[in-house]
Amino acid sequence: GKRARMADRAYRACGMCVISKRLGTCLVLSYLIIKVITILNAAMQIYLIQRFLGFYEGGSYSKASMQLGSARKDGEKEVIPYGEDDTSGFGFGLTVANYIRSGRDWPETLIFPRVAYCRVPGIRLVGGDNAYTAQCALPINMLNEKIYIFLWFWIVFVLCVCSASLILWISRLTLDPQRKNFIKRFLRARHIKNSKGEVMGIHDVDQFVDDYLRRDGVFLLRMMSINAGEVITAEIVQKLYKDWDCEHASPEESLLSPGNSLEKAKLGFDGEKHSPYQPQMV
C-alpha cells in the first residue's frame, strides 16, 4: 500500500547510509569506508612525520613559504631569510620545494642536526690529554632527512590519489545514471532480448539494476570489468539478465525465450498444436 511505497522510497533515498545485505549496500559501504580509513591514515602519517621532525607549532600560512620560487617584496626579486619563512604545519614539503627551487638549503630539522659539536683528542702534553671541541658534519643525518622528505611527498601523492578515487567511486555507486549506463553498455553490446523476443526497454534495465543487481552487484561487476576485462563481464551480465528475465516471465514466455531451446524440445513446445492425448496403436 501507500506505507510500503513510502518505505521503499525512503530505502532508495537513504539506502547508502545503512550497511545492509537486503538493500545491497554492504560491499559498497565497506569499500568506501576502507578508502576513508586509508585517507585518514595518510593524513595522520603526514602529521606524525611533521611532529617527529619538529615542525608542529602552527600552520604554513606564510605566502612566501608556499610559493614555488624566489619570494618577492614590493615587486623586486629578493631572497627571504630563514627567519621570515614558516616551516611548520602541513606546508613543510612545499617550503622545502621552494628552498630547492631558489637554490637555498632548507631549514634544519630538530631531530636530524647536520652539524654537531664533538670532542677531538689532541696531542698528549706534559702527562695529560689536550682535547679540542670542534664542529663535525653528520652525513647520515642528512640522508635520513632526505628520506623523510621523500616520504612526505610520497604520502601526499597517495593522499591525493585516494581522495580522487573516493570521489570517483562515490559518483559511480551513488548516482543512478552512472550505474544504469554501465549495465546498459554491456546489454546493448550483446544485443540481448527479453523473454518476449523484444528488445529490452529502459524500464526493464531499471528493474534489473535496482531490484536484482542493486549497488553491490553493480560494484562487483565494475571490479570484474577492471580486473578481468569487459568481455568476461559482458557474458556474466548477459547470463544474469537472462536469469532475472526468466524469473519474472510467465511459463509460456520463459519457454519462448531464445535460451530455452532444450526445454522446448523436451516438452514438445514448438509453437504447433498438439493433441493432449495420443493413443498407442496396437
PDB file of C-alpha atoms in Angstrom:
ATOM      1  CA  GLY A   1       0.000   0.000   0.000  1.00  0.00           C
ATOM      2  CA  LYS A   2       0.939   3.603   0.467  1.00  0.00           C
ATOM      3  CA  ARG A   3       3.065   2.867   3.522  1.00  0.00           C
ATOM      4  CA  ALA A   4       5.055   0.249   1.623  1.00  0.00           C
ATOM      5  CA  ARG A   5       5.676   2.665  -1.246  1.00  0.00           C
ATOM      6  CA  MET A   6       6.849   5.363   1.171  1.00  0.00           C
ATOM      7  CA  ALA A   7       9.162   2.892   2.887  1.00  0.00           C
ATOM      8  CA  ASP A   8      10.536   1.816  -0.480  1.00  0.00           C
ATOM      9  CA  ARG A   9      11.245   5.434  -1.433  1.00  0.00           C
ATOM     10  CA  ALA A  10      12.963   6.030   1.909  1.00  0.00           C
ATOM     11  CA  TYR A  11      15.127   2.948   1.420  1.00  0.00           C
ATOM     12  CA  ARG A  12      16.073   4.062  -2.081  1.00  0.00           C
ATOM     13  CA  ALA A  13      16.915   7.597  -0.926  1.00  0.00           C
ATOM     14  CA  CYS A  14      18.777   6.707   2.282  1.00  0.00           C
ATOM     15  CA  GLY A  15      19.943   3.214   1.421  1.00  0.00           C
ATOM     16  CA  MET A  16      23.570   4.298   1.048  1.00  0.00           C
ATOM     17  CA  CYS A  17      23.598   5.412   4.679  1.00  0.00           C
ATOM     18  CA  VAL A  18      22.891   1.917   6.035  1.00  0.00           C
ATOM     19  CA  ILE A  19      25.060  -1.188   5.693  1.00  0.00           C
ATOM     20  CA  SER A  20      22.574  -3.877   4.728  1.00  0.00           C
ATOM     21  CA  LYS A  21      22.698  -7.004   2.598  1.00  0.00           C
ATOM     22  CA  ARG A  22      18.981  -6.705   1.881  1.00  0.00           C
ATOM     23  CA  LEU A  23      19.431  -3.206   0.469  1.00  0.00           C
ATOM     24  CA  GLY A  24      22.533  -4.244  -1.449  1.00  0.00           C
ATOM     25  CA  THR A  25      24.868  -1.732   0.212  1.00  0.00           C
ATOM     26  CA  CYS A  26      27.067  -3.966   2.385  1.00  0.00           C
ATOM     27  CA  LEU A  27      30.016  -4.328  -0.006  1.00  0.00           C
ATOM     28  CA  VAL A  28      29.752  -0.778  -1.349  1.00  0.00           C
ATOM     29  CA  LEU A  29      29.832   0.932   2.038  1.00  0.00           C
ATOM     30  CA  SER A  30      32.573  -1.388   3.300  1.00  0.00           C
ATOM     31  CA  TYR A  31      34.716  -0.471   0.294  1.00  0.00           C
ATOM     32  CA  LEU A  32      34.104   3.263   0.748  1.00  0.00           C
ATOM     33  CA  ILE A  33      34.827   3.047   4.482  1.00  0.00           C
ATOM     34  CA  ILE A  34      38.163   1.369   3.741  1.00  0.00           C
ATOM     35  CA  LYS A  35      39.038   4.216   1.366  1.00  0.00           C
ATOM     36  CA  VAL A  36      38.136   6.800   4.019  1.00  0.00           C
ATOM     37  CA  ILE A  37      40.319   4.962   6.551  1.00  0.00           C
ATOM     38  CA  THR A  38      43.188   4.985   4.031  1.00  0.00           C
ATOM     39  CA  ILE A  39      42.845   8.757   3.598  1.00  0.00           C
ATOM     40  CA  LEU A  40      42.782   9.323   7.360  1.00  0.00           C
ATOM     41  CA  ASN A  41      45.809   7.069   7.745  1.00  0.00           C
ATOM     42  CA  ALA A  42      47.770   9.079   5.155  1.00  0.00           C
ATOM     43  CA  ALA A  43      46.825  12.382   6.805  1.00  0.00           C
ATOM     44  CA  MET A  44      47.865  11.049  10.211  1.00  0.00           C
ATOM     45  CA  GLN A  45      51.217   9.876   8.832  1.00  0.00           C
ATOM     46  CA  ILE A  46      51.895  13.355   7.442  1.00  0.00           C
ATOM     47  CA  TYR A  47      51.098  14.839  10.846  1.00  0.00           C
ATOM     48  CA  LEU A  48      53.355  12.331  12.646  1.00  0.00           C
ATOM     49  CA  ILE A  49      56.248  12.952  10.247  1.00  0.00           C
ATOM     50  CA  GLN A  50      55.967  16.702  10.793  1.00  0.00           C
ATOM     51  CA  ARG A  51      55.786  16.264  14.556  1.00  0.00           C
ATOM     52  CA  PHE A  52      58.725  13.850  14.536  1.00  0.00           C
ATOM     53  CA  LEU A  53      60.820  16.287  12.516  1.00  0.00           C
ATOM     54  CA  GLY A  54      59.884  19.130  14.849  1.00  0.00           C
ATOM     55  CA  PHE A  55      57.550  21.164  12.604  1.00  0.00           C
ATOM     56  CA  TYR A  56      54.274  21.214  14.506  1.00  0.00           C
ATOM     57  CA  GLU A  57      53.876  24.604  16.137  1.00  0.00           C
ATOM     58  CA  GLY A  58      51.381  26.051  13.663  1.00  0.00           C
ATOM     59  CA  GLY A  59      50.340  26.035  10.052  1.00  0.00           C
ATOM     60  CA  SER A  60      52.246  27.098   6.965  1.00  0.00           C
ATOM     61  CA  TYR A  61      50.318  30.283   6.416  1.00  0.00           C
ATOM     62  CA  SER A  62      53.280  32.278   5.102  1.00  0.00           C
ATOM     63  CA  LYS A  63      52.742  33.180   1.449  1.00  0.00           C
ATOM     64  CA  ALA A  64      56.488  33.310   0.900  1.00  0.00           C
ATOM     65  CA  SER A  65      56.933  29.724   2.090  1.00  0.00           C
ATOM     66  CA  MET A  66      54.106  28.442  -0.134  1.00  0.00           C
ATOM     67  CA  GLN A  67      55.478  29.955  -3.359  1.00  0.00           C
ATOM     68  CA  LEU A  68      57.419  27.592  -5.606  1.00  0.00           C
ATOM     69  CA  GLY A  69      60.201  30.008  -6.498  1.00  0.00           C
ATOM     70  CA  SER A  70      62.026  33.024  -5.190  1.00  0.00           C
ATOM     71  CA  ALA A  71      59.929  35.252  -2.990  1.00  0.00           C
ATOM     72  CA  ARG A  72      59.285  38.855  -3.987  1.00  0.00           C
ATOM     73  CA  LYS A  73      58.873  42.015  -1.978  1.00  0.00           C
ATOM     74  CA  ASP A  74      57.447  45.208  -3.460  1.00  0.00           C
ATOM     75  CA  GLY A  75      57.801  43.832  -6.977  1.00  0.00           C
ATOM     76  CA  GLU A  76      61.553  43.194  -6.616  1.00  0.00           C
ATOM     77  CA  LYS A  77      63.123  39.782  -6.591  1.00  0.00           C
ATOM     78  CA  GLU A  78      64.607  39.199  -3.168  1.00  0.00           C
ATOM     79  CA  VAL A  79      65.547  36.088  -1.238  1.00  0.00           C
ATOM     80  CA  ILE A  80      63.664  35.847   2.036  1.00  0.00           C
ATOM     81  CA  PRO A  81      65.885  34.984   5.023  1.00  0.00           C
ATOM     82  CA  TYR A  82      65.207  31.900   7.102  1.00  0.00           C
ATOM     83  CA  GLY A  83      63.649  33.827   9.930  1.00  0.00           C
ATOM     84  CA  GLU A  84      60.739  35.041   7.793  1.00  0.00           C
ATOM     85  CA  ASP A  85      59.804  31.638   6.353  1.00  0.00           C
ATOM     86  CA  ASP A  86      57.292  29.487   8.177  1.00  0.00           C
ATOM     87  CA  THR A  87      58.276  25.819   8.026  1.00  0.00           C
ATOM     88  CA  SER A  88      55.657  24.463  10.408  1.00  0.00           C
ATOM     89  CA  GLY A  89      52.432  22.623   9.741  1.00  0.00           C
ATOM     90  CA  PHE A  90      51.457  20.645   6.671  1.00  0.00           C
ATOM     91  CA  GLY A  91      53.231  23.020   4.257  1.00  0.00           C
ATOM     92  CA  PHE A  92      56.726  21.917   5.221  1.00  0.00           C
ATOM     93  CA  GLY A  93      57.165  19.949   1.994  1.00  0.00           C
ATOM     94  CA  LEU A  94      56.143  22.956  -0.091  1.00  0.00           C
ATOM     95  CA  THR A  95      58.605  25.096   1.838  1.00  0.00           C
ATOM     96  CA  VAL A  96      61.375  22.601   1.102  1.00  0.00           C
ATOM     97  CA  ALA A  97      60.431  22.675  -2.598  1.00  0.00           C
ATOM     98  CA  ASN A  98      60.605  26.470  -2.511  1.00  0.00           C
ATOM     99  CA  TYR A  99      64.079  26.393  -0.977  1.00  0.00           C
ATOM    100  CA  ILE A 100      65.334  23.844  -3.504  1.00  0.00           C
ATOM    101  CA  ARG A 101      63.888  25.822  -6.414  1.00  0.00           C
ATOM    102  CA  SER A 102      65.509  29.048  -5.245  1.00  0.00           C
ATOM    103  CA  GLY A 103      68.890  27.372  -4.698  1.00  0.00           C
ATOM    104  CA  ARG A 104      68.955  27.515  -0.909  1.00  0.00           C
ATOM    105  CA  ASP A 105      69.416  24.853   1.764  1.00  0.00           C
ATOM    106  CA  TRP A 106      66.166  24.040   3.507  1.00  0.00           C
ATOM    107  CA  PRO A 107      65.833  24.685   7.255  1.00  0.00           C
ATOM    108  CA  GLU A 108      67.444  22.178   9.561  1.00  0.00           C
ATOM    109  CA  THR A 109      65.127  19.717  11.262  1.00  0.00           C
ATOM    110  CA  LEU A 110      65.246  19.380  15.028  1.00  0.00           C
ATOM    111  CA  ILE A 111      65.651  15.606  15.116  1.00  0.00           C
ATOM    112  CA  PHE A 112      68.428  15.309  12.500  1.00  0.00           C
ATOM    113  CA  PRO A 113      71.053  18.021  13.098  1.00  0.00           C
ATOM    114  CA  ARG A 114      73.540  18.362  10.269  1.00  0.00           C
ATOM    115  CA  VAL A 115      76.336  19.822  12.379  1.00  0.00           C
ATOM    116  CA  ALA A 116      77.202  18.982  15.984  1.00  0.00           C
ATOM    117  CA  TYR A 117      79.971  19.692  18.435  1.00  0.00           C
ATOM    118  CA  CYS A 118      82.349  16.810  19.062  1.00  0.00           C
ATOM    119  CA  ARG A 119      85.416  16.244  21.199  1.00  0.00           C
ATOM    120  CA  VAL A 120      88.622  15.796  19.193  1.00  0.00           C
ATOM    121  CA  PRO A 121      91.565  14.200  21.004  1.00  0.00           C
ATOM    122  CA  GLY A 122      94.644  16.370  20.859  1.00  0.00           C
ATOM    123  CA  ILE A 123      98.338  15.968  21.457  1.00  0.00           C
ATOM    124  CA  ARG A 124      99.452  14.438  24.730  1.00  0.00           C
ATOM    125  CA  LEU A 125     101.498  17.061  26.539  1.00  0.00           C
ATOM    126  CA  VAL A 126     103.051  17.050  29.996  1.00  0.00           C
ATOM    127  CA  GLY A 127     101.366  13.829  31.034  1.00  0.00           C
ATOM    128  CA  GLY A 128      97.866  14.956  30.121  1.00  0.00           C
ATOM    129  CA  ASP A 129      95.478  14.785  27.168  1.00  0.00           C
ATOM    130  CA  ASN A 130      94.557  18.024  25.488  1.00  0.00           C
ATOM    131  CA  ALA A 131      91.148  17.650  23.830  1.00  0.00           C
ATOM    132  CA  TYR A 132      89.583  20.129  21.461  1.00  0.00           C
ATOM    133  CA  THR A 133      85.937  20.899  20.712  1.00  0.00           C
ATOM    134  CA  ALA A 134      85.130  21.217  17.018  1.00  0.00           C
ATOM    135  CA  GLN A 135      82.147  21.209  14.690  1.00  0.00           C
ATOM    136  CA  CYS A 136      81.544  17.879  12.950  1.00  0.00           C
ATOM    137  CA  ALA A 137      79.309  17.188   9.962  1.00  0.00           C
ATOM    138  CA  LEU A 138      76.798  14.316  10.282  1.00  0.00           C
ATOM    139  CA  PRO A 139      76.186  12.956   6.759  1.00  0.00           C
ATOM    140  CA  ILE A 140      73.953  10.114   7.975  1.00  0.00           C
ATOM    141  CA  ASN A 141      71.511  12.681   9.379  1.00  0.00           C
ATOM    142  CA  MET A 142      71.430  14.451   6.012  1.00  0.00           C
ATOM    143  CA  LEU A 143      70.485  11.152   4.374  1.00  0.00           C
ATOM    144  CA  ASN A 144      67.774  10.445   6.957  1.00  0.00           C
ATOM    145  CA  GLU A 145      66.376  13.941   6.483  1.00  0.00           C
ATOM    146  CA  LYS A 146      66.100  13.442   2.724  1.00  0.00           C
ATOM    147  CA  ILE A 147      64.393  10.077   3.212  1.00  0.00           C
ATOM    148  CA  TYR A 148      61.726  11.658   5.399  1.00  0.00           C
ATOM    149  CA  ILE A 149      61.212  14.493   2.932  1.00  0.00           C
ATOM    150  CA  PHE A 150      60.706  11.921   0.155  1.00  0.00           C
ATOM    151  CA  LEU A 151      58.208  10.054   2.349  1.00  0.00           C
ATOM    152  CA  TRP A 152      56.337  13.314   2.973  1.00  0.00           C
ATOM    153  CA  PHE A 153      55.879  13.939  -0.762  1.00  0.00           C
ATOM    154  CA  TRP A 154      55.020  10.278  -1.420  1.00  0.00           C
ATOM    155  CA  ILE A 155      52.312  10.200   1.265  1.00  0.00           C
ATOM    156  CA  VAL A 156      50.873  13.484  -0.028  1.00  0.00           C
ATOM    157  CA  PHE A 157      50.712  11.925  -3.507  1.00  0.00           C
ATOM    158  CA  VAL A 158      48.970   8.825  -2.108  1.00  0.00           C
ATOM    159  CA  LEU A 159      46.550  11.060  -0.197  1.00  0.00           C
ATOM    160  CA  CYS A 160      45.602  12.957  -3.370  1.00  0.00           C
ATOM    161  CA  VAL A 161      45.139   9.748  -5.379  1.00  0.00           C
ATOM    162  CA  CYS A 162      42.983   8.132  -2.672  1.00  0.00           C
ATOM    163  CA  SER A 163      40.843  11.267  -2.334  1.00  0.00           C
ATOM    164  CA  ALA A 164      40.252  11.410  -6.097  1.00  0.00           C
ATOM    165  CA  SER A 165      39.476   7.680  -6.150  1.00  0.00           C
ATOM    166  CA  LEU A 166      36.971   8.082  -3.302  1.00  0.00           C
ATOM    167  CA  ILE A 167      35.120  10.862  -5.131  1.00  0.00           C
ATOM    168  CA  LEU A 168      35.107   8.824  -8.352  1.00  0.00           C
ATOM    169  CA  TRP A 169      33.704   5.685  -6.701  1.00  0.00           C
ATOM    170  CA  ILE A 170      31.073   7.656  -4.793  1.00  0.00           C
ATOM    171  CA  SER A 171      29.826   9.090  -8.091  1.00  0.00           C
ATOM    172  CA  ARG A 172      29.906   5.642  -9.721  1.00  0.00           C
ATOM    173  CA  LEU A 173      27.990   3.877  -6.962  1.00  0.00           C
ATOM    174  CA  THR A 174      25.520   6.510  -5.764  1.00  0.00           C
ATOM    175  CA  LEU A 175      24.368   8.176  -8.983  1.00  0.00           C
ATOM    176  CA  ASP A 176      21.693   6.130 -10.763  1.00  0.00           C
ATOM    177  CA  PRO A 177      22.652   7.203 -14.317  1.00  0.00           C
ATOM    178  CA  GLN A 178      26.236   6.055 -13.735  1.00  0.00           C
ATOM    179  CA  ARG A 179      25.174   2.594 -12.561  1.00  0.00           C
ATOM    180  CA  LYS A 180      22.497   2.043 -15.211  1.00  0.00           C
ATOM    181  CA  ASN A 181      24.552   3.291 -18.139  1.00  0.00           C
ATOM    182  CA  PHE A 182      27.339   0.921 -17.112  1.00  0.00           C
ATOM    183  CA  ILE A 183      24.979  -2.085 -17.314  1.00  0.00           C
ATOM    184  CA  LYS A 184      23.228  -0.839 -20.468  1.00  0.00           C
ATOM    185  CA  ARG A 185      26.548  -0.723 -22.264  1.00  0.00           C
ATOM    186  CA  PHE A 186      27.077  -4.458 -21.809  1.00  0.00           C
ATOM    187  CA  LEU A 187      23.471  -5.404 -22.587  1.00  0.00           C
ATOM    188  CA  ARG A 188      23.410  -3.415 -25.823  1.00  0.00           C
ATOM    189  CA  ALA A 189      26.775  -4.799 -26.892  1.00  0.00           C
ATOM    190  CA  ARG A 190      25.382  -8.353 -26.637  1.00  0.00           C
ATOM    191  CA  HIS A 191      22.056  -7.442 -28.346  1.00  0.00           C
ATOM    192  CA  ILE A 192      20.094  -9.122 -25.579  1.00  0.00           C
ATOM    193  CA  LYS A 193      16.320  -9.522 -25.892  1.00  0.00           C
ATOM    194  CA  ASN A 194      13.774 -10.293 -23.233  1.00  0.00           C
ATOM    195  CA  SER A 195      11.630 -13.423 -22.929  1.00  0.00           C
ATOM    196  CA  LYS A 196       9.074 -11.984 -25.371  1.00  0.00           C
ATOM    197  CA  GLY A 197      11.708 -11.669 -28.067  1.00  0.00           C
ATOM    198  CA  GLU A 198      11.596  -7.891 -27.858  1.00  0.00           C
ATOM    199  CA  VAL A 199      14.476  -5.510 -27.470  1.00  0.00           C
ATOM    200  CA  MET A 200      14.827  -4.631 -23.808  1.00  0.00           C
ATOM    201  CA  GLY A 201      13.405  -1.301 -22.744  1.00  0.00           C
ATOM    202  CA  ILE A 202      14.558   1.292 -20.263  1.00  0.00           C
ATOM    203  CA  HIS A 203      12.058   0.051 -17.690  1.00  0.00           C
ATOM    204  CA  ASP A 204      13.444  -3.497 -17.911  1.00  0.00           C
ATOM    205  CA  VAL A 205      17.006  -2.309 -17.380  1.00  0.00           C
ATOM    206  CA  ASP A 206      15.971  -0.099 -14.454  1.00  0.00           C
ATOM    207  CA  GLN A 207      14.245  -3.015 -12.737  1.00  0.00           C
ATOM    208  CA  PHE A 208      17.185  -5.302 -13.448  1.00  0.00           C
ATOM    209  CA  VAL A 209      19.677  -2.853 -11.915  1.00  0.00           C
ATOM    210  CA  ASP A 210      17.565  -1.642  -8.971  1.00  0.00           C
ATOM    211  CA  ASP A 211      15.812  -4.851  -7.921  1.00  0.00           C
ATOM    212  CA  TYR A 212      18.181  -7.627  -8.985  1.00  0.00           C
ATOM    213  CA  LEU A 213      21.765  -6.355  -9.091  1.00  0.00           C
ATOM    214  CA  ARG A 214      21.446  -3.422  -6.710  1.00  0.00           C
ATOM    215  CA  ARG A 215      24.519  -1.430  -5.720  1.00  0.00           C
ATOM    216  CA  ASP A 216      26.567  -4.397  -4.551  1.00  0.00           C
ATOM    217  CA  GLY A 217      26.021  -6.251  -7.816  1.00  0.00           C
ATOM    218  CA  VAL A 218      26.997  -3.264  -9.937  1.00  0.00           C
ATOM    219  CA  PHE A 219      30.060  -2.752  -7.745  1.00  0.00           C
ATOM    220  CA  LEU A 220      31.181  -6.368  -8.246  1.00  0.00           C
ATOM    221  CA  LEU A 221      30.642  -6.100 -11.999  1.00  0.00           C
ATOM    222  CA  ARG A 222      32.716  -2.917 -12.115  1.00  0.00           C
ATOM    223  CA  MET A 223      35.515  -4.625 -10.224  1.00  0.00           C
ATOM    224  CA  MET A 224      35.262  -7.577 -12.579  1.00  0.00           C
ATOM    225  CA  SER A 225      35.430  -5.272 -15.593  1.00  0.00           C
ATOM    226  CA  ILE A 226      38.561  -3.580 -14.232  1.00  0.00           C
ATOM    227  CA  ASN A 227      40.400  -6.782 -13.295  1.00  0.00           C
ATOM    228  CA  ALA A 228      39.081  -9.463 -15.686  1.00  0.00           C
ATOM    229  CA  GLY A 229      38.125  -7.428 -18.750  1.00  0.00           C
ATOM    230  CA  GLU A 230      34.908  -6.318 -20.406  1.00  0.00           C
ATOM    231  CA  VAL A 231      34.418  -9.477 -22.494  1.00  0.00           C
ATOM    232  CA  ILE A 232      34.017 -11.733 -19.464  1.00  0.00           C
ATOM    233  CA  THR A 233      31.925  -9.098 -17.695  1.00  0.00           C
ATOM    234  CA  ALA A 234      29.573  -8.834 -20.697  1.00  0.00           C
ATOM    235  CA  GLU A 235      28.992 -12.604 -20.668  1.00  0.00           C
ATOM    236  CA  ILE A 236      28.211 -12.574 -16.952  1.00  0.00           C
ATOM    237  CA  VAL A 237      25.838  -9.618 -17.340  1.00  0.00           C
ATOM    238  CA  GLN A 238      24.067 -11.470 -20.158  1.00  0.00           C
ATOM    239  CA  LYS A 239      23.644 -14.572 -18.002  1.00  0.00           C
ATOM    240  CA  LEU A 240      22.389 -12.556 -15.032  1.00  0.00           C
ATOM    241  CA  TYR A 241      19.887 -10.700 -17.187  1.00  0.00           C
ATOM    242  CA  LYS A 242      18.519 -13.933 -18.667  1.00  0.00           C
ATOM    243  CA  ASP A 243      18.135 -15.451 -15.203  1.00  0.00           C
ATOM    244  CA  TRP A 244      16.312 -12.366 -13.964  1.00  0.00           C
ATOM    245  CA  ASP A 245      14.119 -12.247 -17.077  1.00  0.00           C
ATOM    246  CA  CYS A 246      13.140 -15.905 -16.685  1.00  0.00           C
ATOM    247  CA  GLU A 247      12.205 -15.343 -13.042  1.00  0.00           C
ATOM    248  CA  HIS A 248       9.843 -12.505 -13.959  1.00  0.00           C
ATOM    249  CA  ALA A 249       8.378 -14.073 -17.097  1.00  0.00           C
ATOM    250  CA  SER A 250       5.338 -16.345 -17.364  1.00  0.00           C
ATOM    251  CA  PRO A 251       5.938 -20.070 -18.103  1.00  0.00           C
ATOM    252  CA  GLU A 252       4.989 -19.665 -21.780  1.00  0.00           C
ATOM    253  CA  GLU A 253       7.260 -16.621 -22.197  1.00  0.00           C
ATOM    254  CA  SER A 254      10.050 -18.430 -20.419  1.00  0.00           C
ATOM    255  CA  LEU A 255       9.801 -21.327 -22.857  1.00  0.00           C
ATOM    256  CA  LEU A 256       9.760 -18.941 -25.800  1.00  0.00           C
ATOM    257  CA  SER A 257      12.972 -17.268 -24.715  1.00  0.00           C
ATOM    258  CA  PRO A 258      15.963 -17.852 -27.026  1.00  0.00           C
ATOM    259  CA  GLY A 259      17.983 -19.698 -24.381  1.00  0.00           C
ATOM    260  CA  ASN A 260      15.412 -22.413 -23.696  1.00  0.00           C
ATOM    261  CA  SER A 261      15.521 -24.496 -26.888  1.00  0.00           C
ATOM    262  CA  LEU A 262      16.449 -27.614 -24.933  1.00  0.00           C
ATOM    263  CA  GLU A 263      13.484 -27.249 -22.595  1.00  0.00           C
ATOM    264  CA  LYS A 264      11.162 -26.668 -25.565  1.00  0.00           C
ATOM    265  CA  ALA A 265      12.378 -29.845 -27.231  1.00  0.00           C
ATOM    266  CA  LYS A 266      11.841 -31.852 -24.069  1.00  0.00           C
ATOM    267  CA  LEU A 267       8.321 -30.571 -23.522  1.00  0.00           C
ATOM    268  CA  GLY A 268       7.323 -30.633 -27.187  1.00  0.00           C
ATOM    269  CA  PHE A 269       6.659 -26.913 -27.242  1.00  0.00           C
ATOM    270  CA  ASP A 270       7.472 -25.867 -30.778  1.00  0.00           C
ATOM    271  CA  GLY A 271       4.644 -23.476 -31.500  1.00  0.00           C
ATOM    272  CA  GLU A 272       2.391 -26.107 -33.183  1.00  0.00           C
ATOM    273  CA  LYS A 273      -0.876 -27.503 -31.868  1.00  0.00           C
ATOM    274  CA  HIS A 274      -0.683 -30.969 -30.358  1.00  0.00           C
ATOM    275  CA  SER A 275      -3.490 -33.103 -29.107  1.00  0.00           C
ATOM    276  CA  PRO A 276      -3.359 -33.566 -25.377  1.00  0.00           C
ATOM    277  CA  TYR A 277      -3.528 -37.373 -25.707  1.00  0.00           C
ATOM    278  CA  GLN A 278      -2.430 -39.685 -28.496  1.00  0.00           C
ATOM    279  CA  PRO A 279      -3.431 -43.347 -28.022  1.00  0.00           C
ATOM    280  CA  GLN A 280      -0.952 -46.025 -28.965  1.00  0.00           C
ATOM    281  CA  MET A 281      -1.668 -48.181 -31.990  1.00  0.00           C
ATOM    282  CA  VAL A 282      -1.963 -51.860 -31.114  1.00  0.00           C
TER     283      VAL A 282
END
